[in-house]
Amino acid sequence: EAEKPEGDEALNKLFQQIYSNANEDTRRAMVKSMQTSGGTCLSTNWEEVEKTDYEKERQAPKGMEWKNYNNEKLPMKEDD
């Protein structure tokens, strides 16, 4: 009997299943949203992702801020 994955392993397996069963637009949306948001957003809706500039509208997790490799703070979308 195979063990069921838990935690991060289970989540990664779910994302792999979604990606492998998705059409080209969904895959494109997943890749672009994850890469351009710095890993803070994952979307499967290409119509939305195609129009969104995640780099311009970047938003760090609460209590954190975006910085580049030179430790310079980058502009972020204002908190709601």
JSON list of C-alpha atoms in Angstrom, two decimals:
[
{"chain": "A", "resi": 1, "resn": "GLU", "atom": "CA", "xyz": [0.00, 0.00, 0.00]},
{"chain": "A", "resi": 2, "resn": "ALA", "atom": "CA", "xyz": [1.52, 3.33, -1.09]},
{"chain": "A", "resi": 3, "resn": "GLU", "atom": "CA", "xyz": [1.87, 6.10, 1.44]},
{"chain": "A", "resi": 4, "resn": "LYS", "atom": "CA", "xyz": [-0.09, 9.30, 0.81]},
{"chain": "A", "resi": 5, "resn": "PRO", "atom": "CA", "xyz": [2.08, 12.40, 0.50]},
{"chain": "A", "resi": 6, "resn": "GLU", "atom": "CA", "xyz": [1.61, 15.06, 3.16]},
{"chain": "A", "resi": 7, "resn": "GLY", "atom": "CA", "xyz": [2.35, 18.77, 3.54]},
{"chain": "A", "resi": 8, "resn": "ASP", "atom": "CA", "xyz": [4.53, 20.37, 0.86]},
{"chain": "A", "resi": 9, "resn": "GLU", "atom": "CA", "xyz": [4.92, 17.07, -0.94]},
{"chain": "A", "resi": 10, "resn": "ALA", "atom": "CA", "xyz": [1.15, 16.72, -1.31]},
{"chain": "A", "resi": 11, "resn": "LEU", "atom": "CA", "xyz": [0.81, 20.32, -2.49]},
{"chain": "A", "resi": 12, "resn": "ASN", "atom": "CA", "xyz": [3.57, 19.91, -5.08]},
{"chain": "A", "resi": 13, "resn": "LYS", "atom": "CA", "xyz": [1.96, 16.72, -6.34]},
{"chain": "A", "resi": 14, "resn": "LEU", "atom": "CA", "xyz": [-1.37, 18.53, -6.70]},
{"chain": "A", "resi": 15, "resn": "PHE", "atom": "CA", "xyz": [0.25, 21.35, -8.73]},
{"chain": "A", "resi": 16, "resn": "GLN", "atom": "CA", "xyz": [2.04, 18.77, -10.90]},
{"chain": "A", "resi": 17, "resn": "GLN", "atom": "CA", "xyz": [-1.28, 17.04, -11.60]},
{"chain": "A", "resi": 18, "resn": "ILE", "atom": "CA", "xyz": [-3.00, 20.33, -12.45]},
{"chain": "A", "resi": 19, "resn": "TYR", "atom": "CA", "xyz": [-0.14, 21.30, -14.78]},
{"chain": "A", "resi": 20, "resn": "SER", "atom": "CA", "xyz": [0.13, 17.93, -16.51]},
{"chain": "A", "resi": 21, "resn": "ASN", "atom": "CA", "xyz": [-3.65, 17.75, -17.14]},
{"chain": "A", "resi": 22, "resn": "ALA", "atom": "CA", "xyz": [-3.96, 21.39, -18.24]},
{"chain": "A", "resi": 23, "resn": "ASN", "atom": "CA", "xyz": [-4.30, 22.87, -21.69]},
{"chain": "A", "resi": 24, "resn": "GLU", "atom": "CA", "xyz": [-1.63, 25.16, -23.19]},
{"chain": "A", "resi": 25, "resn": "ASP", "atom": "CA", "xyz": [-3.23, 28.41, -21.94]},
{"chain": "A", "resi": 26, "resn": "THR", "atom": "CA", "xyz": [-3.51, 27.12, -18.39]},
{"chain": "A", "resi": 27, "resn": "ARG", "atom": "CA", "xyz": [0.13, 26.00, -18.41]},
{"chain": "A", "resi": 28, "resn": "ARG", "atom": "CA", "xyz": [1.20, 29.37, -19.81]},
{"chain": "A", "resi": 29, "resn": "ALA", "atom": "CA", "xyz": [-0.76, 31.15, -17.07]},
{"chain": "A", "resi": 30, "resn": "MET", "atom": "CA", "xyz": [0.78, 29.02, -14.33]},
{"chain": "A", "resi": 31, "resn": "VAL", "atom": "CA", "xyz": [4.33, 29.62, -15.55]},
{"chain": "A", "resi": 32, "resn": "LYS", "atom": "CA", "xyz": [3.97, 33.36, -16.16]},
{"chain": "A", "resi": 33, "resn": "SER", "atom": "CA", "xyz": [2.13, 34.10, -12.92]},
{"chain": "A", "resi": 34, "resn": "MET", "atom": "CA", "xyz": [4.63, 32.17, -10.79]},
{"chain": "A", "resi": 35, "resn": "GLN", "atom": "CA", "xyz": [7.76, 33.53, -12.51]},
{"chain": "A", "resi": 36, "resn": "THR", "atom": "CA", "xyz": [6.81, 37.17, -12.83]},
{"chain": "A", "resi": 37, "resn": "SER", "atom": "CA", "xyz": [5.26, 37.43, -9.36]},
{"chain": "A", "resi": 38, "resn": "GLY", "atom": "CA", "xyz": [8.42, 36.17, -7.72]},
{"chain": "A", "resi": 39, "resn": "GLY", "atom": "CA", "xyz": [6.63, 33.04, -6.55]},
{"chain": "A", "resi": 40, "resn": "THR", "atom": "CA", "xyz": [3.84, 34.83, -4.69]},
{"chain": "A", "resi": 41, "resn": "CYS", "atom": "CA", "xyz": [1.03, 34.12, -7.17]},
{"chain": "A", "resi": 42, "resn": "LEU", "atom": "CA", "xyz": [-0.09, 31.04, -9.07]},
{"chain": "A", "resi": 43, "resn": "SER", "atom": "CA", "xyz": [-3.00, 31.40, -11.48]},
{"chain": "A", "resi": 44, "resn": "THR", "atom": "CA", "xyz": [-4.55, 29.11, -14.06]},
{"chain": "A", "resi": 45, "resn": "ASN", "atom": "CA", "xyz": [-6.58, 31.85, -15.79]},
{"chain": "A", "resi": 46, "resn": "TRP", "atom": "CA", "xyz": [-4.66, 32.96, -18.89]},
{"chain": "A", "resi": 47, "resn": "GLU", "atom": "CA", "xyz": [-7.12, 35.75, -19.76]},
{"chain": "A", "resi": 48, "resn": "GLU", "atom": "CA", "xyz": [-6.35, 37.37, -16.39]},
{"chain": "A", "resi": 49, "resn": "VAL", "atom": "CA", "xyz": [-2.63, 36.58, -16.32]},
{"chain": "A", "resi": 50, "resn": "GLU", "atom": "CA", "xyz": [-2.07, 37.85, -19.87]},
{"chain": "A", "resi": 51, "resn": "LYS", "atom": "CA", "xyz": [-3.27, 41.34, -18.82]},
{"chain": "A", "resi": 52, "resn": "THR", "atom": "CA", "xyz": [-1.60, 41.49, -15.39]},
{"chain": "A", "resi": 53, "resn": "ASP", "atom": "CA", "xyz": [1.84, 43.02, -14.88]},
{"chain": "A", "resi": 54, "resn": "TYR", "atom": "CA", "xyz": [2.90, 41.15, -11.74]},
{"chain": "A", "resi": 55, "resn": "GLU", "atom": "CA", "xyz": [6.21, 43.00, -11.62]},
{"chain": "A", "resi": 56, "resn": "LYS", "atom": "CA", "xyz": [4.47, 46.37, -11.57]},
{"chain": "A", "resi": 57, "resn": "GLU", "atom": "CA", "xyz": [1.78, 45.21, -9.15]},
{"chain": "A", "resi": 58, "resn": "ARG", "atom": "CA", "xyz": [4.12, 43.15, -6.97]},
{"chain": "A", "resi": 59, "resn": "GLN", "atom": "CA", "xyz": [3.01, 42.61, -3.44]},
{"chain": "A", "resi": 60, "resn": "ALA", "atom": "CA", "xyz": [5.20, 40.96, -0.82]},
{"chain": "A", "resi": 61, "resn": "PRO", "atom": "CA", "xyz": [3.69, 38.83, 1.91]},
{"chain": "A", "resi": 62, "resn": "LYS", "atom": "CA", "xyz": [2.45, 40.83, 4.90]},
{"chain": "A", "resi": 63, "resn": "GLY", "atom": "CA", "xyz": [5.32, 42.17, 7.00]},
{"chain": "A", "resi": 64, "resn": "MET", "atom": "CA", "xyz": [7.88, 41.75, 4.20]},
{"chain": "A", "resi": 65, "resn": "GLU", "atom": "CA", "xyz": [9.21, 43.90, 1.39]},
{"chain": "A", "resi": 66, "resn": "TRP", "atom": "CA", "xyz": [10.64, 43.29, -2.08]},
{"chain": "A", "resi": 67, "resn": "LYS", "atom": "CA", "xyz": [14.36, 43.88, -2.56]},
{"chain": "A", "resi": 68, "resn": "ASN", "atom": "CA", "xyz": [16.68, 43.24, -5.47]},
{"chain": "A", "resi": 69, "resn": "TYR", "atom": "CA", "xyz": [20.03, 41.45, -5.30]},
{"chain": "A", "resi": 70, "resn": "ASN", "atom": "CA", "xyz": [21.71, 44.74, -4.33]},
{"chain": "A", "resi": 71, "resn": "ASN", "atom": "CA", "xyz": [19.41, 44.93, -1.27]},
{"chain": "A", "resi": 72, "resn": "GLU", "atom": "CA", "xyz": [17.56, 47.93, -2.75]},
{"chain": "A", "resi": 73, "resn": "LYS", "atom": "CA", "xyz": [13.86, 48.14, -1.94]},
{"chain": "A", "resi": 74, "resn": "LEU", "atom": "CA", "xyz": [11.61, 47.73, -5.01]},
{"chain": "A", "resi": 75, "resn": "PRO", "atom": "CA", "xyz": [8.27, 49.48, -5.52]},
{"chain": "A", "resi": 76, "resn": "MET", "atom": "CA", "xyz": [5.22, 47.49, -4.46]},
{"chain": "A", "resi": 77, "resn": "LYS", "atom": "CA", "xyz": [1.47, 47.73, -4.80]},
{"chain": "A", "resi": 78, "resn": "GLU", "atom": "CA", "xyz": [-0.01, 49.51, -1.80]},
{"chain": "A", "resi": 79, "resn": "ASP", "atom": "CA", "xyz": [-1.62, 47.33, 0.86]},
{"chain": "A", "resi": 80, "resn": "ASP", "atom": "CA", "xyz": [-5.41, 47.29, 0.80]}
]
